[in-house]
Short mmCIF file of the C-alpha atoms (twelve columns), coordinates in Angstrom:
data_MODEL
# 
_entry.id   MODEL 
# 
loop_
_atom_site.group_PDB 
_atom_site.id 
_atom_site.type_symbol 
_atom_site.label_atom_id 
_atom_site.label_alt_id 
_atom_site.label_comp_id 
_atom_site.label_asym_id 
_atom_site.label_seq_id 
_atom_site.Cartn_x 
_atom_site.Cartn_y 
_atom_site.Cartn_z 
_atom_site.pdbx_PDB_model_num 
ATOM 1   C CA . UNK A 1   8.029   41.979  3.920   1 
ATOM 2   C CA . UNK A 2   5.730   39.871  6.055   1 
ATOM 3   C CA . UNK A 3   4.642   36.277  5.446   1 
ATOM 4   C CA . UNK A 4   2.067   34.430  7.570   1 
ATOM 5   C CA . UNK A 5   2.163   30.621  7.678   1 
ATOM 6   C CA . UNK A 6   -0.880  28.682  8.931   1 
ATOM 7   C CA . UNK A 7   -1.616  25.041  9.672   1 
ATOM 8   C CA . UNK A 8   -4.199  22.484  8.588   1 
ATOM 9   C CA . UNK A 9   -7.480  23.631  7.032   1 
ATOM 10  C CA . UNK A 10  -10.327 21.188  6.348   1 
ATOM 11  C CA . UNK A 11  -14.104 21.366  6.036   1 
ATOM 12  C CA . UNK A 12  -14.754 18.261  8.125   1 
ATOM 13  C CA . UNK A 13  -17.630 18.150  10.603  1 
ATOM 14  C CA . UNK A 14  -19.324 21.531  10.781  1 
ATOM 15  C CA . UNK A 15  -16.637 23.119  8.618   1 
ATOM 16  C CA . UNK A 16  -18.421 22.944  5.273   1 
ATOM 17  C CA . UNK A 17  -21.408 24.860  6.610   1 
ATOM 18  C CA . UNK A 18  -19.128 27.457  8.231   1 
ATOM 19  C CA . UNK A 19  -17.304 28.015  4.938   1 
ATOM 20  C CA . UNK A 20  -20.614 28.261  3.045   1 
ATOM 21  C CA . UNK A 21  -21.742 30.933  5.508   1 
ATOM 22  C CA . UNK A 22  -18.423 32.787  5.249   1 
ATOM 23  C CA . UNK A 23  -17.887 32.391  8.994   1 
ATOM 24  C CA . UNK A 24  -15.032 29.871  9.335   1 
ATOM 25  C CA . UNK A 25  -12.313 32.540  9.626   1 
ATOM 26  C CA . UNK A 26  -13.061 35.477  11.919  1 
ATOM 27  C CA . UNK A 27  -12.924 39.077  10.758  1 
ATOM 28  C CA . UNK A 28  -9.979  39.846  13.047  1 
ATOM 29  C CA . UNK A 29  -7.911  37.116  11.434  1 
ATOM 30  C CA . UNK A 30  -8.894  38.283  7.949   1 
ATOM 31  C CA . UNK A 31  -7.744  41.772  8.967   1 
ATOM 32  C CA . UNK A 32  -4.449  40.325  10.203  1 
ATOM 33  C CA . UNK A 33  -3.949  38.453  6.932   1 
ATOM 34  C CA . UNK A 34  -4.571  41.666  5.025   1 
ATOM 35  C CA . UNK A 35  -1.634  43.310  6.830   1 
ATOM 36  C CA . UNK A 36  0.688   40.636  5.415   1 
ATOM 37  C CA . UNK A 37  2.329   40.557  1.994   1 
ATOM 38  C CA . UNK A 38  1.914   36.809  1.488   1 
ATOM 39  C CA . UNK A 39  -0.096  34.160  3.344   1 
ATOM 40  C CA . UNK A 40  0.186   30.364  3.206   1 
ATOM 41  C CA . UNK A 41  -2.162  27.702  4.627   1 
ATOM 42  C CA . UNK A 42  -2.066  23.897  4.546   1 
ATOM 43  C CA . UNK A 43  -4.947  22.468  2.494   1 
ATOM 44  C CA . UNK A 44  -5.512  19.205  4.359   1 
ATOM 45  C CA . UNK A 45  -7.972  17.711  1.855   1 
ATOM 46  C CA . UNK A 46  -8.240  17.447  -1.926  1 
ATOM 47  C CA . UNK A 47  -11.063 18.928  -3.966  1 
ATOM 48  C CA . UNK A 48  -13.163 15.878  -4.863  1 
ATOM 49  C CA . UNK A 49  -16.762 14.829  -5.492  1 
ATOM 50  C CA . UNK A 50  -18.746 11.594  -5.273  1 
ATOM 51  C CA . UNK A 51  -17.469 10.408  -8.666  1 
ATOM 52  C CA . UNK A 52  -13.886 10.226  -7.408  1 
ATOM 53  C CA . UNK A 53  -12.793 6.905   -5.943  1 
ATOM 54  C CA . UNK A 54  -10.890 6.723   -2.677  1 
ATOM 55  C CA . UNK A 55  -7.481  5.091   -2.461  1 
ATOM 56  C CA . UNK A 56  -6.708  2.130   -0.220  1 
ATOM 57  C CA . UNK A 57  -5.171  3.410   3.007   1 
ATOM 58  C CA . UNK A 58  -5.392  3.221   6.766   1 
ATOM 59  C CA . UNK A 59  -7.134  6.151   8.383   1 
ATOM 60  C CA . UNK A 60  -9.954  8.427   7.205   1 
ATOM 61  C CA . UNK A 61  -10.442 9.922   3.751   1 
ATOM 62  C CA . UNK A 62  -10.905 13.705  3.720   1 
ATOM 63  C CA . UNK A 63  -12.135 15.937  0.911   1 
ATOM 64  C CA . UNK A 64  -13.404 19.445  0.261   1 
ATOM 65  C CA . UNK A 65  -14.840 21.438  -2.643  1 
ATOM 66  C CA . UNK A 66  -14.003 24.363  -4.916  1 
ATOM 67  C CA . UNK A 67  -15.901 26.775  -2.680  1 
ATOM 68  C CA . UNK A 68  -13.255 26.252  -0.001  1 
ATOM 69  C CA . UNK A 69  -10.468 27.382  -2.328  1 
ATOM 70  C CA . UNK A 70  -12.364 30.515  -3.288  1 
ATOM 71  C CA . UNK A 71  -13.093 31.229  0.375   1 
ATOM 72  C CA . UNK A 72  -9.430  30.932  1.378   1 
ATOM 73  C CA . UNK A 73  -8.527  33.278  -1.470  1 
ATOM 74  C CA . UNK A 74  -11.171 35.820  -0.403  1 
ATOM 75  C CA . UNK A 75  -9.898  35.699  3.192   1 
ATOM 76  C CA . UNK A 76  -6.403  36.729  2.098   1 
ATOM 77  C CA . UNK A 77  -4.449  33.542  1.470   1 
ATOM 78  C CA . UNK A 78  -2.158  33.508  -1.542  1 
ATOM 79  C CA . UNK A 79  -0.930  29.901  -1.505  1 
ATOM 80  C CA . UNK A 80  -1.587  26.440  -0.088  1 
ATOM 81  C CA . UNK A 81  0.792   23.659  0.874   1 
ATOM 82  C CA . UNK A 82  -0.167  20.249  -0.532  1 
ATOM 83  C CA . UNK A 83  2.403   17.933  1.033   1 
ATOM 84  C CA . UNK A 84  0.229   16.235  3.635   1 
ATOM 85  C CA . UNK A 85  -1.177  12.804  4.412   1 
ATOM 86  C CA . UNK A 86  -4.621  13.456  2.875   1 
ATOM 87  C CA . UNK A 87  -3.818  15.069  -0.486  1 
ATOM 88  C CA . UNK A 88  -4.156  11.744  -2.370  1 
ATOM 89  C CA . UNK A 89  -7.213  10.432  -0.523  1 
ATOM 90  C CA . UNK A 90  -9.234  10.570  -3.761  1 
ATOM 91  C CA . UNK A 91  -6.499  9.430   -6.092  1 
ATOM 92  C CA . UNK A 92  -5.052  11.082  -9.147  1 
ATOM 93  C CA . UNK A 93  -8.425  12.584  -10.101 1 
ATOM 94  C CA . UNK A 94  -8.677  14.382  -6.771  1 
ATOM 95  C CA . UNK A 95  -5.113  15.677  -7.124  1 
ATOM 96  C CA . UNK A 96  -5.819  16.975  -10.631 1 
ATOM 97  C CA . UNK A 97  -9.103  18.629  -9.674  1 
ATOM 98  C CA . UNK A 98  -7.477  20.322  -6.687  1 
ATOM 99  C CA . UNK A 99  -4.723  21.854  -8.796  1 
ATOM 100 C CA . UNK A 100 -7.104  22.867  -11.565 1 
ATOM 101 C CA . UNK A 101 -9.291  24.594  -8.972  1 
ATOM 102 C CA . UNK A 102 -6.301  26.382  -7.440  1 
ATOM 103 C CA . UNK A 103 -5.219  27.578  -10.886 1 
ATOM 104 C CA . UNK A 104 -8.699  28.834  -11.736 1 
ATOM 105 C CA . UNK A 105 -8.860  30.779  -8.456  1 
ATOM 106 C CA . UNK A 106 -5.402  32.279  -8.913  1 
ATOM 107 C CA . UNK A 107 -3.958  30.480  -5.864  1 
ATOM 108 C CA . UNK A 108 -0.319  29.385  -5.728  1 
ATOM 109 C CA . UNK A 109 0.604   25.948  -4.402  1 
ATOM 110 C CA . UNK A 110 3.673   23.991  -3.376  1 
ATOM 111 C CA . UNK A 111 4.420   20.449  -2.254  1 
ATOM 112 C CA . UNK A 112 2.017   18.539  -4.470  1 
ATOM 113 C CA . UNK A 113 1.466   17.834  -8.122  1 
ATOM 114 C CA . UNK A 114 0.119   15.774  -10.995 1 
ATOM 115 C CA . UNK A 115 3.604   14.506  -11.828 1 
ATOM 116 C CA . UNK A 116 7.038   14.230  -10.232 1 
ATOM 117 C CA . UNK A 117 8.275   17.535  -11.621 1 
ATOM 118 C CA . UNK A 118 5.255   19.519  -10.457 1 
ATOM 119 C CA . UNK A 119 5.149   18.104  -6.928  1 
ATOM 120 C CA . UNK A 120 8.817   18.968  -6.378  1 
ATOM 121 C CA . UNK A 121 8.611   22.505  -7.764  1 
ATOM 122 C CA . UNK A 122 9.536   25.229  -5.233  1 
ATOM 123 C CA . UNK A 123 7.441   28.342  -4.690  1 
ATOM 124 C CA . UNK A 124 9.213   31.683  -5.129  1 
ATOM 125 C CA . UNK A 125 7.972   34.965  -3.666  1 
ATOM 126 C CA . UNK A 126 9.622   38.103  -4.979  1 
ATOM 127 C CA . UNK A 127 9.611   41.357  -3.038  1 
ATOM 128 C CA . UNK A 128 11.908  44.401  -2.740  1 
ATOM 129 C CA . UNK A 129 12.981  42.997  0.650   1 
ATOM 130 C CA . UNK A 130 14.233  39.801  -0.983  1 
ATOM 131 C CA . UNK A 131 13.363  36.635  -2.884  1 
ATOM 132 C CA . UNK A 132 11.870  33.888  -0.708  1 
ATOM 133 C CA . UNK A 133 11.812  30.214  -1.720  1 
ATOM 134 C CA . UNK A 134 9.320   27.895  -0.012  1 
ATOM 135 C CA . UNK A 135 9.843   24.130  -0.093  1 
ATOM 136 C CA . UNK A 136 7.181   21.754  1.211   1 
ATOM 137 C CA . UNK A 137 7.485   18.094  2.242   1 
ATOM 138 C CA . UNK A 138 5.522   15.475  4.162   1 
ATOM 139 C CA . UNK A 139 6.373   12.225  5.880   1 
ATOM 140 C CA . UNK A 140 5.820   9.004   3.948   1 
ATOM 141 C CA . UNK A 141 2.142   8.168   4.242   1 
ATOM 142 C CA . UNK A 142 -0.399  7.298   1.569   1 
ATOM 143 C CA . UNK A 143 -0.278  10.665  -0.193  1 
ATOM 144 C CA . UNK A 144 3.245   9.811   -1.337  1 
ATOM 145 C CA . UNK A 145 2.702   7.985   -4.631  1 
ATOM 146 C CA . UNK A 146 5.130   6.959   -7.376  1 
ATOM 147 C CA . UNK A 147 4.161   9.427   -10.103 1 
ATOM 148 C CA . UNK A 148 2.009   12.111  -8.442  1 
ATOM 149 C CA . UNK A 149 0.751   13.334  -5.084  1 
ATOM 150 C CA . UNK A 150 2.706   14.915  -2.228  1 
ATOM 151 C CA . UNK A 151 6.408   15.720  -2.059  1 
ATOM 152 C CA . UNK A 152 8.066   13.155  0.254   1 
ATOM 153 C CA . UNK A 153 10.438  14.093  3.048   1 
ATOM 154 C CA . UNK A 154 13.788  12.633  2.069   1 
ATOM 155 C CA . UNK A 155 17.186  13.768  3.306   1 
ATOM 156 C CA . UNK A 156 18.884  13.528  -0.089  1 
ATOM 157 C CA . UNK A 157 16.047  15.290  -1.915  1 
ATOM 158 C CA . UNK A 158 15.935  18.054  0.699   1 
ATOM 159 C CA . UNK A 159 19.696  18.582  0.369   1 
ATOM 160 C CA . UNK A 160 19.617  19.022  -3.413  1 
ATOM 161 C CA . UNK A 161 16.423  21.107  -3.359  1 
ATOM 162 C CA . UNK A 162 17.855  23.567  -0.850  1 
ATOM 163 C CA . UNK A 163 21.137  23.753  -2.742  1 
ATOM 164 C CA . UNK A 164 19.263  24.571  -5.950  1 
ATOM 165 C CA . UNK A 165 16.937  27.258  -4.548  1 
ATOM 166 C CA . UNK A 166 19.692  28.764  -2.417  1 
ATOM 167 C CA . UNK A 167 21.334  30.058  -5.601  1 
ATOM 168 C CA . UNK A 168 18.114  31.781  -6.638  1 
ATOM 169 C CA . UNK A 169 16.665  33.034  -3.351  1 
ATOM 170 C CA . UNK A 170 17.792  35.168  -0.433  1 
ATOM 171 C CA . UNK A 171 15.672  33.245  2.088   1 
ATOM 172 C CA . UNK A 172 14.681  29.559  2.166   1 
ATOM 173 C CA . UNK A 173 11.651  28.435  4.176   1 
ATOM 174 C CA . UNK A 174 10.946  24.710  4.556   1 
ATOM 175 C CA . UNK A 175 7.438   23.663  5.608   1 
ATOM 176 C CA . UNK A 176 7.077   20.046  6.753   1 
ATOM 177 C CA . UNK A 177 3.961   17.997  7.491   1 
ATOM 178 C CA . UNK A 178 4.984   15.417  10.063  1 
ATOM 179 C CA . UNK A 179 5.293   14.327  13.650  1 
ATOM 180 C CA . UNK A 180 3.273   12.166  16.055  1 
ATOM 181 C CA . UNK A 181 -0.390  13.073  16.142  1 
ATOM 182 C CA . UNK A 182 -1.669  14.670  19.367  1 
ATOM 183 C CA . UNK A 183 1.869   14.836  20.787  1 
ATOM 184 C CA . UNK A 184 3.067   18.341  21.592  1 
ATOM 185 C CA . UNK A 185 6.784   17.745  21.173  1 
ATOM 186 C CA . UNK A 186 9.143   16.734  18.378  1 
ATOM 187 C CA . UNK A 187 10.693  13.297  18.567  1 
ATOM 188 C CA . UNK A 188 14.493  13.249  18.906  1 
ATOM 189 C CA . UNK A 189 14.662  12.132  15.266  1 
ATOM 190 C CA . UNK A 190 12.598  15.155  14.185  1 
ATOM 191 C CA . UNK A 191 14.820  17.557  16.084  1 
ATOM 192 C CA . UNK A 192 17.966  16.106  14.537  1 
ATOM 193 C CA . UNK A 193 16.526  16.158  11.028  1 
ATOM 194 C CA . UNK A 194 15.105  19.673  11.237  1 
ATOM 195 C CA . UNK A 195 18.427  20.943  12.550  1 
ATOM 196 C CA . UNK A 196 20.041  19.249  9.569   1 
ATOM 197 C CA . UNK A 197 17.693  21.197  7.285   1 
ATOM 198 C CA . UNK A 198 19.044  24.410  8.811   1 
ATOM 199 C CA . UNK A 199 22.612  23.110  8.551   1 
ATOM 200 C CA . UNK A 200 22.301  22.610  4.783   1 
ATOM 201 C CA . UNK A 201 20.983  26.078  4.100   1 
ATOM 202 C CA . UNK A 202 17.408  26.737  5.233   1 
ATOM 203 C CA . UNK A 203 16.588  29.886  7.214   1 
ATOM 204 C CA . UNK A 204 13.360  28.644  8.795   1 
ATOM 205 C CA . UNK A 205 11.623  25.287  9.327   1 
ATOM 206 C CA . UNK A 206 7.907   25.179  10.144  1 
ATOM 207 C CA . UNK A 207 6.034   21.961  10.975  1 
ATOM 208 C CA . UNK A 208 2.357   21.001  11.141  1 
ATOM 209 C CA . UNK A 209 0.285   17.785  11.201  1 
ATOM 210 C CA . UNK A 210 0.128   16.798  14.891  1 
ATOM 211 C CA . UNK A 211 -3.318  18.384  15.554  1 
ATOM 212 C CA . UNK A 212 -1.714  20.375  18.356  1 
ATOM 213 C CA . UNK A 213 0.851   23.114  18.673  1 
ATOM 214 C CA . UNK A 214 4.419   22.565  19.819  1 
ATOM 215 C CA . UNK A 215 7.302   24.794  20.790  1 
ATOM 216 C CA . UNK A 216 10.254  26.207  18.888  1 
ATOM 217 C CA . UNK A 217 13.980  26.653  19.202  1 
ATOM 218 C CA . UNK A 218 16.550  29.079  17.813  1 
ATOM 219 C CA . UNK A 219 19.270  27.128  16.058  1 
ATOM 220 C CA . UNK A 220 22.410  28.630  14.519  1 
ATOM 221 C CA . UNK A 221 20.769  32.055  14.373  1 
ATOM 222 C CA . UNK A 222 17.769  30.565  12.521  1 
ATOM 223 C CA . UNK A 223 14.402  29.217  13.707  1 
ATOM 224 C CA . UNK A 224 12.672  25.842  13.939  1 
ATOM 225 C CA . UNK A 225 8.961   25.707  14.825  1 
ATOM 226 C CA . UNK A 226 8.007   22.138  15.651  1 
ATOM 227 C CA . UNK A 227 4.221   22.434  15.364  1 
ATOM 228 C CA . UNK A 228 1.745   25.249  14.743  1 
ATOM 229 C CA . UNK A 229 -1.458  23.215  15.226  1 
ATOM 230 C CA . UNK A 230 -4.732  22.896  13.340  1 
ATOM 231 C CA . UNK A 231 -5.813  26.133  11.702  1 
ATOM 232 C CA . UNK A 232 -9.431  25.112  11.082  1 
ATOM 233 C CA . UNK A 233 -10.289 21.477  11.730  1 
ATOM 234 C CA . UNK A 234 -13.533 20.486  13.435  1 
ATOM 235 C CA . UNK A 235 -13.106 17.013  14.937  1 
ATOM 236 C CA . UNK A 236 -16.712 16.844  16.141  1 
ATOM 237 C CA . UNK A 237 -15.626 15.203  19.401  1 
ATOM 238 C CA . UNK A 238 -13.789 17.860  21.413  1 
ATOM 239 C CA . UNK A 239 -11.549 15.250  22.995  1 
ATOM 240 C CA . UNK A 240 -8.872  17.664  24.220  1 
ATOM 241 C CA . UNK A 241 -8.286  21.392  24.312  1 
ATOM 242 C CA . UNK A 242 -4.955  21.160  22.474  1 
ATOM 243 C CA . UNK A 243 -6.848  20.193  19.285  1 
ATOM 244 C CA . UNK A 244 -8.520  23.594  19.307  1 
ATOM 245 C CA . UNK A 245 -5.465  25.782  19.924  1 
ATOM 246 C CA . UNK A 246 -2.672  26.811  17.616  1 
ATOM 247 C CA . UNK A 247 -0.885  29.781  16.154  1 
ATOM 248 C CA . UNK A 248 -0.182  31.402  12.828  1 
ATOM 249 C CA . UNK A 249 3.469   32.264  12.370  1 
ATOM 250 C CA . UNK A 250 4.313   35.767  11.195  1 
ATOM 251 C CA . UNK A 251 7.705   35.906  9.450   1 
ATOM 252 C CA . UNK A 252 9.227   39.387  9.168   1 
ATOM 253 C CA . UNK A 253 11.861  39.978  6.514   1 
ATOM 254 C CA . UNK A 254 14.091  43.014  6.099   1 
ATOM 255 C CA . UNK A 255 17.133  43.537  3.898   1 
ATOM 256 C CA . UNK A 256 17.029  39.989  2.546   1 
ATOM 257 C CA . UNK A 257 16.976  38.188  5.883   1 
ATOM 258 C CA . UNK A 258 14.487  37.035  8.514   1 
ATOM 259 C CA . UNK A 259 14.642  39.473  11.416  1 
ATOM 260 C CA . UNK A 260 11.776  38.123  13.536  1 
ATOM 261 C CA . UNK A 261 9.147   35.383  13.826  1 
ATOM 262 C CA . UNK A 262 5.990   36.092  15.796  1 
ATOM 263 C CA . UNK A 263 3.176   33.707  16.839  1 
ATOM 264 C CA . UNK A 264 -0.464  34.760  16.559  1 
ATOM 265 C CA . UNK A 265 -2.262  32.270  18.849  1 
ATOM 266 C CA . UNK A 266 -5.899  31.409  18.169  1 
ATOM 267 C CA . UNK A 267 -8.822  29.217  19.204  1 
ATOM 268 C CA . UNK A 268 -10.554 27.123  16.544  1 
ATOM 269 C CA . UNK A 269 -13.758 25.045  16.481  1 
ATOM 270 C CA . UNK A 270 -14.101 24.972  20.271  1 
ATOM 271 C CA . UNK A 271 -17.548 23.979  21.535  1 
ATOM 272 C CA . UNK A 272 -20.224 25.942  19.701  1 
ATOM 273 C CA . UNK A 273 -17.627 28.208  18.066  1 
ATOM 274 C CA . UNK A 274 -17.261 26.858  14.528  1 
ATOM 275 C CA . UNK A 275 -14.648 29.457  13.710  1 
ATOM 276 C CA . UNK A 276 -10.986 30.302  14.107  1 
ATOM 277 C CA . UNK A 277 -10.429 33.485  16.137  1 
ATOM 278 C CA . UNK A 278 -7.486  35.145  17.872  1 
ATOM 279 C CA . UNK A 279 -7.013  34.346  21.548  1 
ATOM 280 C CA . UNK A 280 -8.133  36.845  24.150  1 
ATOM 281 C CA . UNK A 281 -5.747  38.132  26.812  1 
ATOM 282 C CA . UNK A 282 -6.293  35.425  29.430  1 
ATOM 283 C CA . UNK A 283 -6.145  32.721  26.767  1 
ATOM 284 C CA . UNK A 284 -2.897  34.188  25.418  1 
ATOM 285 C CA . UNK A 285 -1.352  34.129  28.874  1 
ATOM 286 C CA . UNK A 286 -2.172  30.431  29.261  1 
ATOM 287 C CA . UNK A 287 -0.799  29.773  25.792  1 
ATOM 288 C CA . UNK A 288 2.472   31.556  26.551  1 
ATOM 289 C CA . UNK A 289 2.865   29.574  29.777  1 
ATOM 290 C CA . UNK A 290 2.368   26.219  28.037  1 
ATOM 291 C CA . UNK A 291 4.503   27.298  25.090  1 
ATOM 292 C CA . UNK A 292 7.329   28.192  27.482  1 
ATOM 293 C CA . UNK A 293 7.095   24.759  29.115  1 
ATOM 294 C CA . UNK A 294 7.350   23.050  25.737  1 
ATOM 295 C CA . UNK A 295 10.317  25.215  24.745  1 
ATOM 296 C CA . UNK A 296 12.108  24.268  27.970  1 
ATOM 297 C CA . UNK A 297 11.749  20.558  27.178  1 
ATOM 298 C CA . UNK A 298 12.872  21.059  23.568  1 
ATOM 299 C CA . UNK A 299 16.014  22.817  24.782  1 
ATOM 300 C CA . UNK A 300 16.931  19.887  27.065  1 
ATOM 301 C CA . UNK A 301 17.986  16.710  25.247  1 
ATOM 302 C CA . UNK A 302 17.298  14.414  28.205  1 
ATOM 303 C CA . UNK A 303 13.850  15.837  28.896  1 
ATOM 304 C CA . UNK A 304 12.964  15.490  25.214  1 
ATOM 305 C CA . UNK A 305 14.084  11.844  25.144  1 
ATOM 306 C CA . UNK A 306 12.255  11.067  28.404  1 
ATOM 307 C CA . UNK A 307 9.052   12.614  27.042  1 
ATOM 308 C CA . UNK A 308 9.338   10.529  23.884  1 
ATOM 309 C CA . UNK A 309 9.791   7.316   25.888  1 
ATOM 310 C CA . UNK A 310 6.653   8.146   27.881  1 
ATOM 311 C CA . UNK A 311 4.774   8.524   24.605  1 
ATOM 312 C CA . UNK A 312 6.066   5.157   23.397  1 
ATOM 313 C CA . UNK A 313 5.066   3.424   26.628  1 
ATOM 314 C CA . UNK A 314 1.597   4.927   26.344  1 
ATOM 315 C CA . UNK A 315 1.214   3.601   22.797  1 
ATOM 316 C CA . UNK A 316 3.073   0.296   23.205  1 
ATOM 317 C CA . UNK A 317 0.003   -1.947  23.597  1 
ATOM 318 C CA . UNK A 318 -1.552  -0.632  20.398  1 
ATOM 319 C CA . UNK A 319 1.685   -1.167  18.481  1 
ATOM 320 C CA . UNK A 320 2.257   -4.641  19.921  1 
ATOM 321 C CA . UNK A 321 -1.271  -5.696  19.029  1 
ATOM 322 C CA . UNK A 322 -0.758  -4.674  15.406  1 
ATOM 323 C CA . UNK A 323 2.464   -6.658  15.070  1 
ATOM 324 C CA . UNK A 324 1.268   -9.752  16.933  1 
ATOM 325 C CA . UNK A 325 1.389   -12.811 14.616  1 
ATOM 326 C CA . UNK A 326 1.208   -16.487 15.457  1 
ATOM 327 C CA . UNK A 327 4.522   -17.107 17.246  1 
ATOM 328 C CA . UNK A 328 4.189   -20.820 18.027  1 
ATOM 329 C CA . UNK A 329 5.583   -22.978 15.189  1 
ATOM 330 C CA . UNK A 330 2.548   -25.256 15.227  1 
ATOM 331 C CA . UNK A 331 0.198   -22.310 14.891  1 
ATOM 332 C CA . UNK A 332 2.377   -20.931 12.066  1 
ATOM 333 C CA . UNK A 333 2.166   -24.305 10.316  1 
ATOM 334 C CA . UNK A 334 -1.631  -24.378 10.595  1 
ATOM 335 C CA . UNK A 335 -1.819  -20.791 9.317   1 
ATOM 336 C CA . UNK A 336 0.337   -21.619 6.274   1 
ATOM 337 C CA . UNK A 337 -1.970  -24.551 5.494   1 
ATOM 338 C CA . UNK A 338 -4.983  -22.257 5.618   1 
ATOM 339 C CA . UNK A 339 -6.358  -23.927 8.733   1 
ATOM 340 C CA . UNK A 340 -6.041  -20.679 10.689  1 
ATOM 341 C CA . UNK A 341 -6.791  -17.214 9.343   1 
ATOM 342 C CA . UNK A 342 -3.895  -15.019 8.314   1 
ATOM 343 C CA . UNK A 343 -3.191  -12.242 10.790  1 
ATOM 344 C CA . UNK A 344 -2.492  -9.891  7.889   1 
ATOM 345 C CA . UNK A 345 -5.844  -8.779  6.509   1 
ATOM 346 C CA . UNK A 346 -5.927  -5.987  3.936   1 
ATOM 347 C CA . UNK A 347 -6.671  -3.415  6.642   1 
ATOM 348 C CA . UNK A 348 -3.851  -4.737  8.807   1 
ATOM 349 C CA . UNK A 349 -1.442  -4.803  5.870   1 
ATOM 350 C CA . UNK A 350 -2.135  -1.126  5.184   1 
ATOM 351 C CA . UNK A 351 -1.689  -0.262  8.859   1 
ATOM 352 C CA . UNK A 352 1.603   -2.168  8.992   1 
ATOM 353 C CA . UNK A 353 2.775   -0.409  5.855   1 
ATOM 354 C CA . UNK A 354 1.978   2.964   7.410   1 
ATOM 355 C CA . UNK A 355 3.753   2.104   10.655  1 
ATOM 356 C CA . UNK A 356 6.886   1.109   8.752   1 
ATOM 357 C CA . UNK A 357 6.964   3.773   6.015   1 
ATOM 358 C CA . UNK A 358 5.850   6.836   7.988   1 
ATOM 359 C CA . UNK A 359 8.725   8.382   9.909   1 
ATOM 360 C CA . UNK A 360 6.666   9.367   12.961  1 
ATOM 361 C CA . UNK A 361 5.115   5.903   13.303  1 
ATOM 362 C CA . UNK A 362 8.488   4.251   12.714  1 
ATOM 363 C CA . UNK A 363 10.045  6.275   15.544  1 
ATOM 364 C CA . UNK A 364 7.574   4.755   18.003  1 
ATOM 365 C CA . UNK A 365 7.606   1.285   16.412  1 
ATOM 366 C CA . UNK A 366 11.376  0.962   16.834  1 
ATOM 367 C CA . UNK A 367 11.294  2.175   20.437  1 
ATOM 368 C CA . UNK A 368 8.436   -0.196  21.327  1 
ATOM 369 C CA . UNK A 369 10.143  -3.209  19.708  1 
ATOM 370 C CA . UNK A 370 13.348  -2.374  21.564  1 
ATOM 371 C CA . UNK A 371 11.376  -2.979  24.736  1 
ATOM 372 C CA . UNK A 372 10.452  0.464   25.973  1 
ATOM 373 C CA . UNK A 373 8.233   -1.111  28.650  1 
ATOM 374 C CA . UNK A 374 11.341  -2.638  30.243  1 
ATOM 375 C CA . UNK A 375 13.320  0.604   30.445  1 
# 
């Protein structure tokens, strides 16, 4: 049995036109998907139209249409993950329309739902080589709502979910949407938590969200992949090459256990190429070199912590500026009397909420407030 897991798919920028033309996913990748028994991709945007209202949040609102779902199905995908930070961008209506579209196209889904029970429901894949359970979670951003939306990453919930599916499945795969955007390493907190997921019974952890690929590590005879990158996501800016590189993860299963995981590196939406295609030989060699460097850092606790501190120092000014209130007691008095504007506007309130609730943002916030610049 072979399962292929892919990262974020959107129709932003030039993506919608590429999907309409049937050119977003190259023929060689479609052929690869057709060699697999089951293929999963992260749908990084809800199906929504102009009549759907956006939710209040910090960051952009993404959406796609029903044609995208049909296209992914035609290319060989069997399921989408819905636990991500954009699934609720168009509210409960967008969530409902997405799931109705998936159902009408015969696509499976996991990690999102119209109610608490549906969003938490695991996905089971049955095959003579074994029964596979897929669980999907995302960090706490605006797609995590009270009664619907994306399945939140929570240590207690993960524990009980894995315990429940473990009794029904031979293999448990956990797919997480999290991490610091445009940072090619896990934070120390991520590494500890993902190892915990293996400790409590998962066979494989796969992460996406960062808009770049990361490395992996073997852990207790299982695997943790800390970032597989964008699968098809046109940023329209081309700010850095890492945005345009990633890999699909091939998971090979025999006799009810994972025997191998294999990366299929690709280039996506680079320059005039509005497509995802497999890397050529020279590109693969460069990928393997960088991947090896990342794996070396992940395997060394000190290097991983040092890299995280460098990230925090780089971002410290932005984080300080967001948290800067009126410190002087006289200025605070004037602010309370309405003689000075409040530093917490609606936009700032939403940004603060995201920095505190989202695990990846909180990692950096805590390190910055501890005085990372002084270390």
